[in-house]
Every structure is written in C-alpha cells, then in structure tokens.
C-alpha cells in the first residue's frame, strides 16, 4: 500500500478501517537463497537493498526478538558524516546522501531532520584538531564549518560558554547532520523489504551455523533448521557470539551504552551538541524531551539496562554545558549493547567461511551508518566481493596493520 495524502484522506473518510499490516508474519521456509541474521536497522536495510538493487528476493531476515527491540530502537538518533579518515569519510557521506533521499525511497516518514551537529572544543589544541578534521571533510566534499564561541552562543543561547572548568572556545559544525526517528527507520526498511518479497521472521533465534567443508549451508534456529547458500550476520551487540559459532575470533567487545530523556519542554535546543571535554551529547526530540547520551559502561556486559553511576556522570556533564537543565526532571533511561571494535571502525566483509558474511563492530555510531551499511553489505553478499566504499572494513586489517583508528585512541575498545 502506497502512503500519500490521498490514501490518508480516503482512509480518514472510511473510518481508518482499510489500513493493511505493514509486514507479513510468515513461518520460515526450509530453504532460502540468502539468510540475514538480525532484524535491526542493518539487517533490514541489507535485505531491502538486496531485493531492490540486486533483485535477490528469496531472503529471510531472522530476528530473535521483535523488530526495533535492539539498538535500532534504543539509540539517540544522531546522523552525521563528520569523519576524518578517508575510509570513514566516504562511507559515512554515502550514508548521509542515502538519508537525504530515504523517505522518498521508502515512502515512509523516518523523520530525518537536518538540524546540524555541533562538536564543541575547549582549548587551542582541540580547536586545531577539529580544524584539521573539518578541512579533511571539506576536501572530501562534506560540509563543515568552524565556529567561534560567539557563533556557538548564537546557535545555542542556553549554552554556558564561560564555564569555569571547561570554557567553550568554539565548535565544528556539520549543518547537514541531525537526527532521524530511530524505530521508524526499522519499520520503513521492514515495510520496504516485505513489499519486495522478503520474509521477516520474528522470535526466531539463530542458535548455530551449519558449516560443511569450510562453506556455510544454513542455520539452526529455535524454529528449526533453515538451509541457505549465503548467510549474513548483522547482530550488533551479539556479533562476537555469532562469530564464535563459526569459530571466528573477532577483535570486538560488548559494552552497554545508555540514553536518557527528560520531561518535555518548549523548544530549547535547535541542533545536536556534543561536549568536547568529556563524553556527553544532547538533542531535543520532536515531543520536547531533551535526549542525552554519554560514555560506555566500561565493563563487558550483555545487559540492556541503565544504572545510576552513568546517569550521574552524564547529567554532571549536561549541567556543565547547559546549567539550566539542572531544573529538569529525568523521565527515562535505558541501555543497549555496543559491538565495540578495537579501532572504532566497522566490519562489512566476507569471512574465512565461504558464503558467510559479517556486518558488525559499529561501536557508538551504527545508527547513522544504517543506510550505507545495508547498501554495502547487500553489494558484498550479492557479488561475493566488497564495494570500494567498504573495501577497508575487513577483519584482516588488524593483521595487516591497516587499522582505521579515527580517534587515535589505540587498541582500547572502551575508548573508541
Ligand atoms: C543508547 C545508545 C545510543 C546510541 N546513539 C547513537 C547515535 O546517536 N547515532 C548513531 O549513529 N548510533 C548510535 N548508537 C549505535 C547504534 O544504535 C548501533 O550501532 C546500531 O543500531 C547497530 O545496528 P542494528 O540497528 O542493526 O542493531 P540492532 O537493532 O541491535 O540489531 C541487531 C539485532 O540482532 C538480533 N540478534 C542478536 N542475536 C541474534 C540471534 N542469535 N539470532 C537472531 N537475531 C539475533 C538482536 O535481537 C537485534 O534485534 C547508539 C546505541 C545506543 C545503545
């Protein structure tokens, strides 16, 4: 069913009784050409682009829970392409371009809002590092503007540029960055993939991989065994668990990342802002709540829940940037599991097992990658080789010494 102003009007006149379910609830078949494990943003986008661009429609997406129950529905919705190293810059800019046309492509309102992303800097040295990143972005055709403290204050009147410990000297601004409605992205891709014939199977957990003579033959699930010629793993926080089923040891650790939402208030923050002297960022949702994020829980965990020490840490930093928010009440807090790679960059690649493909290592930033990740993973699975845009995102980059360490943080996943 195509959504338009006419379908809305006609449904309204008929008491809204003619709307169709957005996706089917099929039982799994015994065999598919391609299985995608994980019905998060990346798995659904992969299935959509496989069907749409590569005309491969005998596909199942297997999701152990419900669509939107993983990180795709838990993140803080920020999209941007403000990276410095070429493999990241071109990949994330491709994603940004796909975001810019996504709603028309999917015929679904994913609420893409290009309200800008501002990274604050607090010292001359940090300004130089940000200027370098901004210059690299502009050379690659990505928008970037270096703002001084006065321009920052004009953009965010509530900000405290004279904070005693961390005075704000300016910020690197990407005007085309912003936010998108996270779960609508999952629903939009699911709807698009379903319409092209993809079977989306919820409550279907993959418990093992069927591998014979170095080639994948299918998967074992709690709904029975399913055979497939090609299998793609896109399970975010459980990436290393699935990789171990194929005896692949990955440089990935799982950590919890938390998010926070305040009570709704009048428009206060028109852009996305990140603190440069700690780990804190904020934006305002369309409902009016301030959405905050911060640092990882630094221990390994698969728990999808929040805790008080991180709340205290994040809210202390919030008050350092915008003292006025101290008077707000916090409404909600939750956690999601991050697949932190050892250089902060992802994997979209083939694996040593023939027919088995890997998508993971997304760290904090996989939501903004969703369209390009699905696009590149679909290309890799359909053609059995990487596209230029994901050619660097391999597992063996660590053996070859070609790490893509955007932050220069070294091999410490919790620092990425
Ligand atoms: C609090 C928080 C804030 C974040 N903020 C941002 C942000 O502002 N911007 C940004 O770019 N990124 C952000 N991220 C990161 C981003 O959400 C993730 O990197 C991205 O969503 C991961 O890809 P996904 O959507 O496919 O993951 P998921 O939605 O987690 O999908 C993976 C799916 O695999 C399923 N699965 C796991 N194991 C199995 C199995 N054995 N069988 C079948 N299915 C299985 C899971 O149930 C899950 O649904 C944030 C994450 C969190 C938690």
PDB file of C-alpha atoms in Angstrom, residues 10-114:
ATOM      1  CA  UNK A  10      -9.532   8.235   1.795  1.00  0.00           C
ATOM      2  CA  UNK A  11      -8.773   6.162   4.928  1.00  0.00           C
ATOM      3  CA  UNK A  12      -9.977   9.027   7.101  1.00  0.00           C
ATOM      4  CA  UNK A  13     -13.278   9.149   5.220  1.00  0.00           C
ATOM      5  CA  UNK A  14     -13.702   5.361   5.658  1.00  0.00           C
ATOM      6  CA  UNK A  15     -13.027   5.354   9.410  1.00  0.00           C
ATOM      7  CA  UNK A  16      -9.403   4.172   9.036  1.00  0.00           C
ATOM      8  CA  UNK A  17     -10.603   0.588   8.571  1.00  0.00           C
ATOM      9  CA  UNK A  18      -8.665  -0.196   5.383  1.00  0.00           C
ATOM     10  CA  UNK A  19      -5.051   0.033   6.560  1.00  0.00           C
ATOM     11  CA  UNK A  20      -3.012  -3.107   5.856  1.00  0.00           C
ATOM     12  CA  UNK A  21      -0.440  -4.643   8.248  1.00  0.00           C
ATOM     13  CA  UNK A  22       2.929  -3.136   7.365  1.00  0.00           C
ATOM     14  CA  UNK A  23       4.675  -6.512   7.092  1.00  0.00           C
ATOM     15  CA  UNK A  24       3.566 -10.156   6.928  1.00  0.00           C
ATOM     16  CA  UNK A  25       4.202 -12.699   9.724  1.00  0.00           C
ATOM     17  CA  UNK A  26       5.418 -15.692   7.667  1.00  0.00           C
ATOM     18  CA  UNK A  27       6.601 -19.040   9.015  1.00  0.00           C
ATOM     19  CA  UNK A  28      10.148 -19.845   7.944  1.00  0.00           C
ATOM     20  CA  UNK A  29      10.609 -21.960   4.803  1.00  0.00           C
ATOM     21  CA  UNK A  30      13.114 -24.825   4.915  1.00  0.00           C
ATOM     22  CA  UNK A  31      15.428 -23.067   2.457  1.00  0.00           C
ATOM     23  CA  UNK A  32      16.307 -19.573   1.187  1.00  0.00           C
ATOM     24  CA  UNK A  33      18.942 -18.182  -1.169  1.00  0.00           C
ATOM     25  CA  UNK A  34      20.049 -15.703   1.487  1.00  0.00           C
ATOM     26  CA  UNK A  35      19.536 -15.501   5.241  1.00  0.00           C
ATOM     27  CA  UNK A  36      20.258 -12.313   7.175  1.00  0.00           C
ATOM     28  CA  UNK A  37      20.661 -12.889  10.930  1.00  0.00           C
ATOM     29  CA  UNK A  38      19.447  -9.882  12.923  1.00  0.00           C
ATOM     30  CA  UNK A  39      16.369  -7.735  12.274  1.00  0.00           C
ATOM     31  CA  UNK A  40      17.907  -4.457  13.414  1.00  0.00           C
ATOM     32  CA  UNK A  41      18.429  -1.475  11.146  1.00  0.00           C
ATOM     33  CA  UNK A  42      21.410  -3.014   9.369  1.00  0.00           C
ATOM     34  CA  UNK A  43      19.849  -6.428   8.734  1.00  0.00           C
ATOM     35  CA  UNK A  44      16.597  -4.923   7.424  1.00  0.00           C
ATOM     36  CA  UNK A  45      18.414  -2.358   5.251  1.00  0.00           C
ATOM     37  CA  UNK A  46      20.573  -5.147   3.814  1.00  0.00           C
ATOM     38  CA  UNK A  47      17.513  -7.209   2.891  1.00  0.00           C
ATOM     39  CA  UNK A  48      15.843  -4.145   1.357  1.00  0.00           C
ATOM     40  CA  UNK A  49      18.820  -3.235  -0.862  1.00  0.00           C
ATOM     41  CA  UNK A  50      19.425  -6.893  -1.811  1.00  0.00           C
ATOM     42  CA  UNK A  51      15.852  -7.070  -3.083  1.00  0.00           C
ATOM     43  CA  UNK A  52      15.652  -3.590  -4.574  1.00  0.00           C
ATOM     44  CA  UNK A  53      19.083  -3.140  -6.148  1.00  0.00           C
ATOM     45  CA  UNK A  54      20.285  -6.709  -6.696  1.00  0.00           C
ATOM     46  CA  UNK A  55      16.914  -8.347  -7.456  1.00  0.00           C
ATOM     47  CA  UNK A  56      17.522 -11.122  -4.876  1.00  0.00           C
ATOM     48  CA  UNK A  57      14.158 -11.743  -3.254  1.00  0.00           C
ATOM     49  CA  UNK A  58      14.399 -15.273  -1.812  1.00  0.00           C
ATOM     50  CA  UNK A  59      15.585 -13.837   1.504  1.00  0.00           C
ATOM     51  CA  UNK A  60      14.738 -14.331   5.176  1.00  0.00           C
ATOM     52  CA  UNK A  61      15.618 -11.914   7.956  1.00  0.00           C
ATOM     53  CA  UNK A  62      15.753 -13.858  11.241  1.00  0.00           C
ATOM     54  CA  UNK A  63      15.256 -11.796  14.398  1.00  0.00           C
ATOM     55  CA  UNK A  64      15.433 -13.378  17.843  1.00  0.00           C
ATOM     56  CA  UNK A  65      13.155 -10.752  19.418  1.00  0.00           C
ATOM     57  CA  UNK A  66      10.924  -8.115  17.842  1.00  0.00           C
ATOM     58  CA  UNK A  67      11.736  -5.528  15.174  1.00  0.00           C
ATOM     59  CA  UNK A  68      13.140  -2.425  16.804  1.00  0.00           C
ATOM     60  CA  UNK A  69      13.936  -4.188  20.094  1.00  0.00           C
ATOM     61  CA  UNK A  70      17.708  -3.897  19.643  1.00  0.00           C
ATOM     62  CA  UNK A  71      19.919  -0.858  19.254  1.00  0.00           C
ATOM     63  CA  UNK A  72      17.997   0.449  16.264  1.00  0.00           C
ATOM     64  CA  UNK A  73      15.196   1.361  18.687  1.00  0.00           C
ATOM     65  CA  UNK A  74      17.465   2.288  21.612  1.00  0.00           C
ATOM     66  CA  UNK A  75      19.853   4.834  20.127  1.00  0.00           C
ATOM     67  CA  UNK A  76      19.879   8.616  20.424  1.00  0.00           C
ATOM     68  CA  UNK A  77      19.091   9.069  16.706  1.00  0.00           C
ATOM     69  CA  UNK A  78      22.058  11.183  15.617  1.00  0.00           C
ATOM     70  CA  UNK A  79      23.132  11.082  11.990  1.00  0.00           C
ATOM     71  CA  UNK A  80      26.308  12.748  10.685  1.00  0.00           C
ATOM     72  CA  UNK A  81      29.303  12.213   8.406  1.00  0.00           C
ATOM     73  CA  UNK A  82      31.950  14.290  10.227  1.00  0.00           C
ATOM     74  CA  UNK A  83      34.835  11.819   9.940  1.00  0.00           C
ATOM     75  CA  UNK A  84      38.471  12.479   9.044  1.00  0.00           C
ATOM     76  CA  UNK A  85      39.975   9.213   7.767  1.00  0.00           C
ATOM     77  CA  UNK A  86      39.087   8.529   4.110  1.00  0.00           C
ATOM     78  CA  UNK A  87      37.530   5.053   4.526  1.00  0.00           C
ATOM     79  CA  UNK A  88      35.137   6.505   7.119  1.00  0.00           C
ATOM     80  CA  UNK A  89      34.577   9.878   5.424  1.00  0.00           C
ATOM     81  CA  UNK A  90      33.402   8.459   2.112  1.00  0.00           C
ATOM     82  CA  UNK A  91      31.373   5.644   3.674  1.00  0.00           C
ATOM     83  CA  UNK A  92      29.500   7.893   6.136  1.00  0.00           C
ATOM     84  CA  UNK A  93      28.962  10.586   3.492  1.00  0.00           C
ATOM     85  CA  UNK A  94      27.376   7.934   1.272  1.00  0.00           C
ATOM     86  CA  UNK A  95      25.112   7.160   4.226  1.00  0.00           C
ATOM     87  CA  UNK A  96      24.238  10.841   4.648  1.00  0.00           C
ATOM     88  CA  UNK A  97      23.247  11.065   0.980  1.00  0.00           C
ATOM     89  CA  UNK A  98      21.051   7.983   1.362  1.00  0.00           C
ATOM     90  CA  UNK A  99      19.431   9.551   4.466  1.00  0.00           C
ATOM     91  CA  UNK A 100      18.654  12.652   2.405  1.00  0.00           C
ATOM     92  CA  UNK A 101      16.549  10.607  -0.024  1.00  0.00           C
ATOM     93  CA  UNK A 102      15.364   7.857   2.340  1.00  0.00           C
ATOM     94  CA  UNK A 103      11.788   8.979   2.955  1.00  0.00           C
ATOM     95  CA  UNK A 104      11.051   9.243  -0.778  1.00  0.00           C
ATOM     96  CA  UNK A 105      12.808   5.940  -1.427  1.00  0.00           C
ATOM     97  CA  UNK A 106      10.907   4.056   1.313  1.00  0.00           C
ATOM     98  CA  UNK A 107       7.649   6.050   1.018  1.00  0.00           C
ATOM     99  CA  UNK A 108       7.787   6.207   4.814  1.00  0.00           C
ATOM    100  CA  UNK A 109       8.271   9.100   7.229  1.00  0.00           C
ATOM    101  CA  UNK A 110      11.556   8.405   9.021  1.00  0.00           C
ATOM    102  CA  UNK A 111      11.571  11.997  10.319  1.00  0.00           C
ATOM    103  CA  UNK A 112      15.020  12.869   9.000  1.00  0.00           C
ATOM    104  CA  UNK A 113      15.816  16.299  10.458  1.00  0.00           C
ATOM    105  CA  UNK A 114      18.981  18.043   9.255  1.00  0.00           C
TER     106      UNK A 114
END
